[in-house]
Tab-separated table of C-alpha atoms in Angstrom:
chain	number	residue	atom	x	y	z
B	24	MET	CA	88.301	18.384	133.949
B	25	SER	CA	85.403	20.572	132.460
B	26	LEU	CA	86.333	22.917	129.808
B	27	HIS	CA	85.534	26.036	131.941
B	28	LEU	CA	87.649	24.751	134.740
B	29	GLN	CA	90.663	24.265	132.266
B	30	ARG	CA	90.001	27.783	130.897
B	31	ARG	CA	89.912	29.046	134.487
B	32	ALA	CA	93.229	27.339	135.551
B	33	ARG	CA	94.874	29.014	132.431
B	34	ALA	CA	93.667	32.374	133.441
B	35	VAL	CA	94.532	31.982	137.030
B	36	ASP	CA	98.038	30.978	136.124
B	37	ALA	CA	98.464	34.063	133.789
B	38	LEU	CA	97.067	36.407	136.346
B	39	ALA	CA	99.122	34.968	139.256
B	40	ALA	CA	102.404	35.145	137.096
B	41	ALA	CA	101.670	38.872	136.822
B	42	GLY	CA	101.200	39.233	140.527
B	43	ILE	CA	97.354	39.913	140.429
B	44	ASP	CA	95.737	38.879	143.703
B	45	MET	CA	92.222	39.659	142.682
B	46	LEU	CA	90.452	40.043	139.412
B	47	VAL	CA	87.338	42.235	138.975
B	48	ALA	CA	85.925	41.662	135.536
B	49	GLY	CA	83.170	43.420	133.598
B	50	ARG	CA	83.738	42.198	129.955
B	51	GLN	CA	81.287	39.378	129.032
B	52	ASP	CA	83.846	37.386	127.058
B	53	HIS	CA	86.355	37.168	130.014
B	54	ILE	CA	83.603	36.303	132.327
B	55	ASN	CA	82.334	33.515	130.099
B	56	TYR	CA	85.905	32.280	129.767
B	57	ILE	CA	86.572	32.148	133.523
B	58	THR	CA	83.091	31.031	134.728
B	59	GLY	CA	81.506	29.001	131.987
B	60	ALA	CA	78.315	30.523	133.202
B	61	HIS	CA	75.402	31.268	130.760
B	62	GLN	CA	74.140	34.466	132.086
B	63	LEU	CA	70.697	36.038	131.651
B	64	TRP	CA	69.992	39.773	131.023
B	65	THR	CA	73.172	40.630	129.623
B	66	ALA	CA	72.055	41.882	126.217
B	67	GLY	CA	72.403	45.586	125.107
B	68	THR	CA	74.714	48.343	126.299
B	69	ARG	CA	75.553	48.662	129.921
B	70	PRO	CA	78.213	50.505	131.949
B	71	PHE	CA	81.187	48.742	133.508
B	72	GLY	CA	80.263	46.943	136.728
B	73	PRO	CA	81.973	44.269	138.832
B	74	VAL	CA	80.183	41.341	137.305
B	75	CYS	CA	82.715	38.859	138.485
B	76	THR	CA	85.450	38.733	140.923
B	77	LEU	CA	88.085	36.032	141.126
B	78	ASN	CA	90.727	35.289	143.878
B	79	THR	CA	93.731	34.052	142.138
B	80	ALA	CA	95.008	32.395	145.343
B	81	ASN	CA	92.092	29.805	145.590
B	82	GLY	CA	90.023	30.358	142.415
B	83	GLU	CA	86.976	31.632	144.392
B	84	ILE	CA	84.502	33.426	142.340
B	85	PHE	CA	81.683	35.915	143.007
B	86	LEU	CA	79.293	36.333	140.139
B	87	LEU	CA	76.334	38.533	139.068
B	88	SER	CA	73.560	36.353	138.503
B	89	THR	CA	70.042	36.583	139.858
B	90	TRP	CA	69.682	32.663	140.117
B	91	ASP	CA	71.728	29.557	139.491
B	92	GLU	CA	70.302	28.535	135.999
B	93	GLY	CA	73.204	28.039	133.653
B	94	VAL	CA	75.882	28.480	136.494
B	95	PRO	CA	78.243	25.777	137.014
B	96	ASP	CA	78.045	23.773	140.277
B	97	ASP	CA	81.632	24.815	141.304
B	98	ILE	CA	80.386	28.421	141.907
B	99	ASP	CA	78.454	28.409	145.200
B	100	LEU	CA	75.034	29.600	145.350
B	101	ASP	CA	75.852	32.001	148.190
B	102	HIS	CA	78.559	33.584	145.712
B	103	LEU	CA	75.826	34.782	143.352
B	104	HIS	CA	74.288	38.190	143.698
B	105	GLY	CA	71.500	40.081	141.887
B	106	ILE	CA	71.488	43.241	139.719
B	107	THR	CA	71.732	46.564	141.642
B	108	TRP	CA	72.400	50.213	140.695
B	109	ASN	CA	72.978	51.019	144.427
B	110	GLY	CA	76.619	51.931	144.937
B	111	ALA	CA	76.450	51.071	148.678
B	112	ILE	CA	75.357	47.537	148.009
B	113	ILE	CA	78.013	47.075	145.161
B	114	TYR	CA	80.488	48.388	147.792
B	115	GLN	CA	79.339	45.794	150.343
B	116	ARG	CA	79.554	42.961	147.936
B	117	LEU	CA	82.975	43.705	146.732
B	118	ALA	CA	84.135	44.252	150.325
B	119	ALA	CA	82.620	40.875	151.398
B	120	ASN	CA	85.090	39.066	148.904
B	121	PRO	CA	87.692	37.329	150.995
B	122	GLY	CA	91.131	38.552	149.937
B	123	MET	CA	89.901	41.933	148.616
B	124	ALA	CA	90.853	44.127	151.673
B	125	ALA	CA	94.355	42.632	151.714
B	126	ALA	CA	95.003	42.581	147.993
B	127	GLN	CA	98.252	44.224	146.890
B	128	ARG	CA	97.382	44.079	143.163
B	129	VAL	CA	93.843	44.131	141.738
B	130	GLY	CA	93.318	43.542	137.951
B	131	VAL	CA	90.498	45.014	136.065
B	132	ASP	CA	89.422	44.526	132.450
B	133	ALA	CA	87.536	47.822	132.208
B	134	TRP	CA	86.161	50.443	134.546
B	135	SER	CA	84.302	53.763	134.877
B	136	PRO	CA	85.590	56.547	137.060
B	137	GLY	CA	83.054	55.610	139.788
B	138	MET	CA	84.140	52.068	139.779
B	139	ALA	CA	87.754	53.030	140.113
B	140	GLY	CA	87.023	54.778	143.266
B	141	LEU	CA	84.890	51.919	144.497
B	142	ILE	CA	87.650	49.402	143.887
B	143	ARG	CA	90.251	51.588	145.561
B	144	ALA	CA	87.838	51.893	148.486
B	145	VAL	CA	87.511	48.083	149.097
B	146	ALA	CA	91.242	47.340	148.172
B	147	PRO	CA	92.913	50.434	149.887
B	148	ASN	CA	96.512	48.825	149.715
B	149	ALA	CA	96.300	47.665	146.174
B	150	ASP	CA	97.647	48.754	142.833
B	151	VAL	CA	94.861	48.737	140.305
B	152	VAL	CA	96.047	47.655	136.916
B	153	ALA	CA	94.600	46.690	133.565
B	154	VAL	CA	94.708	42.920	132.619
B	155	ASP	CA	92.965	42.822	129.267
B	156	ASP	CA	96.196	41.945	127.536
B	157	ILE	CA	96.969	39.235	130.088
B	158	LEU	CA	93.646	37.653	129.627
B	159	LEU	CA	93.597	37.830	125.875
B	160	GLN	CA	97.170	36.352	125.859
B	161	ALA	CA	95.880	33.402	127.897
B	162	ARG	CA	93.085	32.928	125.370
B	163	ARG	CA	95.249	33.328	122.259
B	164	THR	CA	95.670	29.648	121.658
B	165	LYS	CA	92.834	27.147	121.873
B	166	MET	CA	92.679	23.896	123.719
B	167	PRO	CA	91.227	20.863	121.849
B	168	SER	CA	87.757	21.037	123.450
B	169	GLU	CA	87.602	24.745	122.555
B	170	VAL	CA	88.410	23.845	118.859
B	171	ASP	CA	85.593	21.268	118.988
B	172	ALA	CA	83.207	24.102	120.196
B	173	ILE	CA	84.306	26.405	117.456
B	174	ARG	CA	83.731	23.717	114.917
B	175	ALA	CA	80.265	23.121	116.069
B	176	ALA	CA	79.479	26.856	116.005
B	177	CYS	CA	80.905	26.920	112.372
B	178	ALA	CA	78.446	24.235	111.512
B	179	VAL	CA	75.524	26.414	112.615
B	180	ALA	CA	76.921	29.369	110.718
B	181	ALA	CA	77.019	27.162	107.594
B	182	GLU	CA	73.372	26.384	107.986
B	183	ALA	CA	72.587	29.997	107.887
B	184	VAL	CA	74.739	30.711	104.901
B	185	ALA	CA	73.214	27.812	103.034
B	186	ALA	CA	69.697	29.104	103.716
B	187	GLY	CA	70.664	32.589	102.662
B	188	LEU	CA	72.278	31.517	99.361
B	189	ALA	CA	69.428	29.114	98.528
B	190	HIS	CA	66.597	31.745	99.092
B	191	PRO	CA	65.366	33.322	95.901
B	192	GLY	CA	63.963	36.325	97.391
B	193	THR	CA	65.276	39.960	98.410
B	194	ASP	CA	68.278	40.572	100.563
B	195	ALA	CA	66.072	41.153	103.495
B	196	GLN	CA	64.187	37.910	102.802
B	197	ARG	CA	67.515	35.949	102.398
B	198	LEU	CA	68.683	37.530	105.700
B	199	ALA	CA	65.598	36.352	107.516
B	200	ALA	CA	65.917	32.968	106.121
B	201	GLY	CA	69.581	32.706	107.341
B	202	VAL	CA	68.575	33.955	110.742
B	203	GLU	CA	65.870	31.348	111.049
B	204	ALA	CA	68.180	28.536	109.986
B	205	MET	CA	70.779	29.530	112.429
B	206	ALA	CA	68.328	29.544	115.227
B	207	LEU	CA	67.012	26.021	114.189
B	208	ALA	CA	70.648	24.825	114.077
B	209	GLY	CA	71.372	25.728	117.587
B	210	SER	CA	72.173	29.551	118.114
B	211	SER	CA	70.048	32.686	118.081
B	212	THR	CA	73.176	34.825	119.122
B	213	PRO	CA	74.926	36.516	116.300
B	214	ALA	CA	78.577	37.263	116.854
B	215	ALA	CA	78.353	40.067	114.313
B	216	GLU	CA	75.850	41.563	112.047
B	217	PRO	CA	74.983	39.166	109.286
B	218	GLN	CA	76.011	40.437	105.834
B	219	VAL	CA	73.621	39.504	103.015
B	220	LYS	CA	74.067	41.676	99.985
B	221	GLY	CA	73.699	40.606	96.356
B	222	ASN	CA	75.417	37.357	96.010
B	223	ILE	CA	77.401	37.491	99.208
B	224	VAL	CA	76.261	35.893	102.438
B	225	ASP	CA	78.173	35.961	105.627
B	226	PHE	CA	77.069	34.829	109.118
B	227	SER	CA	78.791	34.494	112.457
B	228	CYS	CA	77.245	33.084	115.535
B	229	ILE	CA	77.973	32.368	119.067
B	230	ARG	CA	77.262	28.700	120.356
B	231	SER	CA	78.290	27.782	123.870
B	232	HIS	CA	80.199	30.985	124.167
B	233	TYR	CA	82.224	30.260	121.070
B	234	GLU	CA	82.113	31.983	117.608
B	235	GLY	CA	81.891	30.217	114.361
B	236	GLY	CA	81.722	32.091	111.071
B	237	LEU	CA	81.392	31.483	107.318
B	238	GLY	CA	81.123	33.642	104.178
B	239	ARG	CA	80.373	32.680	100.692
B	240	THR	CA	79.486	34.002	97.331
B	241	ALA	CA	76.825	32.440	95.159
B	242	GLY	CA	78.273	30.575	92.264
B	243	ALA	CA	81.750	30.911	93.491
B	244	THR	CA	84.833	28.917	92.343
B	245	PRO	CA	85.972	25.676	94.102
B	246	PRO	CA	87.526	26.223	97.574
B	247	ASN	CA	91.201	25.841	96.532
B	248	ALA	CA	90.693	28.440	93.832
B	249	ARG	CA	88.951	31.182	96.012
B	250	PRO	CA	90.775	34.425	96.454
B	251	HIS	CA	91.636	33.649	100.076
B	252	ALA	CA	93.009	30.051	99.483
B	253	ALA	CA	96.707	31.353	99.463
B	254	LEU	CA	95.938	33.346	102.544
B	255	ILE	CA	94.696	30.400	104.415
B	256	ALA	CA	97.777	28.267	103.281
B	257	ALA	CA	99.986	30.966	104.762
B	258	CYS	CA	98.569	30.525	108.191
B	259	VAL	CA	101.205	28.500	109.769
B	260	PRO	CA	103.275	28.695	113.056
B	261	GLY	CA	105.836	31.396	112.973
B	262	ALA	CA	104.129	33.446	110.069
B	263	THR	CA	104.109	37.064	110.490
B	264	GLY	CA	101.709	39.816	109.317
B	265	GLN	CA	104.227	40.622	106.665
B	266	ASP	CA	104.139	36.985	105.400
B	267	LEU	CA	100.311	37.123	105.244
B	268	ARG	CA	100.551	40.559	103.265
B	269	ARG	CA	102.722	38.767	100.719
B	270	ALA	CA	100.188	35.931	100.427
B	271	ALA	CA	97.118	38.017	100.419
B	272	PRO	CA	94.971	38.581	97.328
B	273	ASP	CA	94.179	41.794	95.786
B	274	GLY	CA	91.199	43.638	97.339
B	275	ASP	CA	90.002	43.640	100.993
B	276	TRP	CA	91.129	40.922	103.285
B	277	LEU	CA	91.321	40.344	107.035
B	278	VAL	CA	92.841	37.693	109.264
B	279	ARG	CA	91.988	37.873	112.902
B	280	GLY	CA	91.594	35.780	115.992
B	281	SER	CA	88.262	33.930	116.686
B	282	GLY	CA	87.265	32.367	119.850
B	283	MET	CA	84.680	33.986	122.146
B	284	GLY	CA	84.008	36.402	119.445
B	285	PHE	CA	86.505	38.870	117.820
B	286	GLU	CA	90.048	38.277	119.231
B	287	PRO	CA	93.562	39.300	118.565
B	288	PRO	CA	95.734	39.049	116.419
B	289	VAL	CA	94.224	41.533	113.912
B	290	ILE	CA	96.147	41.526	110.584
B	291	ASN	CA	95.308	43.226	107.242
B	292	ALA	CA	97.036	45.440	104.729
B	293	ARG	CA	97.441	48.268	107.345
B	294	TYR	CA	97.652	46.559	110.720
B	295	GLY	CA	99.422	43.744	112.367
B	296	ALA	CA	102.675	43.458	110.295
B	297	ASP	CA	104.562	42.369	113.403
B	298	GLU	CA	102.070	39.769	114.672
B	299	VAL	CA	103.351	36.047	114.729
B	300	LEU	CA	101.034	33.260	114.351
B	301	GLU	CA	101.178	30.447	116.758
B	302	GLU	CA	100.103	26.783	116.659
B	303	HIS	CA	96.625	26.219	118.144
B	304	MET	CA	95.484	29.739	117.129
B	305	VAL	CA	91.999	29.797	115.545
B	306	LEU	CA	91.620	32.610	112.867
B	307	SER	CA	88.809	34.087	110.822
B	308	VAL	CA	90.277	34.455	107.297
B	309	SER	CA	88.354	36.537	104.776
B	310	ALA	CA	89.160	38.013	101.401
B	311	GLY	CA	87.642	38.827	98.160
B	312	THR	CA	85.970	41.494	96.097
B	313	GLY	CA	82.419	42.313	95.479
B	314	GLU	CA	82.288	39.681	92.883
B	315	GLU	CA	83.875	36.770	94.854
B	316	TYR	CA	84.193	36.850	98.576
B	317	ALA	CA	84.795	34.008	100.989
B	318	ARG	CA	85.459	33.654	104.816
B	319	ASP	CA	86.558	30.675	106.592
B	320	THR	CA	87.513	29.751	110.267
B	321	VAL	CA	90.921	28.132	110.374
B	322	LEU	CA	92.950	26.295	112.847
B	323	VAL	CA	96.774	26.802	112.827
B	324	THR	CA	98.387	23.339	113.217
B	325	GLU	CA	102.108	22.260	113.054
B	326	SER	CA	101.653	21.569	109.375
B	327	THR	CA	98.755	22.374	107.049
B	328	PRO	CA	96.046	24.804	108.415
B	329	GLU	CA	92.815	23.048	109.175
B	330	VAL	CA	89.635	24.644	107.957
B	331	LEU	CA	87.001	24.260	110.709
B	332	SER	CA	84.087	25.611	108.686
B	333	PRO	CA	82.379	23.230	106.208
B	334	GLU	CA	83.809	23.392	102.916
B	335	GLU	CA	80.451	23.929	101.334
B	336	PRO	CA	77.470	25.212	103.240
């Protein structure tokens, strides 16, 4: 089964268990997870809209896409619709979704006041509930194919970091070198703003929907002596946020989920004390001072954590 179908099945199971009949999604990460589509014209800031609807009874999807390029074959062409700001047209499209009118429980991952009224108009008998936590919980652990995709994204980030560290110019020139190397390696989509300052270089990128990240300091110590080595070693199943705090080095540090971008859990010296790590989580682990900083992407396994980012860029 294709990876996006495995993800969709996991999401449908989680939503159905919560009694959700229909999902109306507007967050791009949730849409990517469920559909596997590579959508065009999604850059920049936009208000919430019903970009994707999912019927949990049969897995049927309607998707905002002006054409079928990058859309998996399992989403029918007549289930695609173009961009519009006309509320009447949006209403008609939502109302045309089989199962919407009879839905008893509609899940949303965000909405605006206007969309709240619109959804209640097309699903008059439904309770409308937030499902962010349900979907993020379904995404919390990663399947083997997802880990492979994250590992490939980490390799792209490593190319960017290597180029930034090797360039002899200014910070701006090293940043440009890293961005160019990232694009040549297979991704022109940053997951976060690259950090190139002094001896520190940190890049994250999105490749095939998944984030890979790496951070290094020029001339730093070997991997097992870096300030975050003990923190990585503490990333085992059952470890709590308090356990990570005890393992954390002095200075700033952060352990947070990594998948289709920034994900839960989020643990540092102030937040996430009660979080519990699980096998198959993927984490971004960063720590260090201005003199020596490092970040790696780590898979929580049943024994020793596996570093997915290359040891040396």
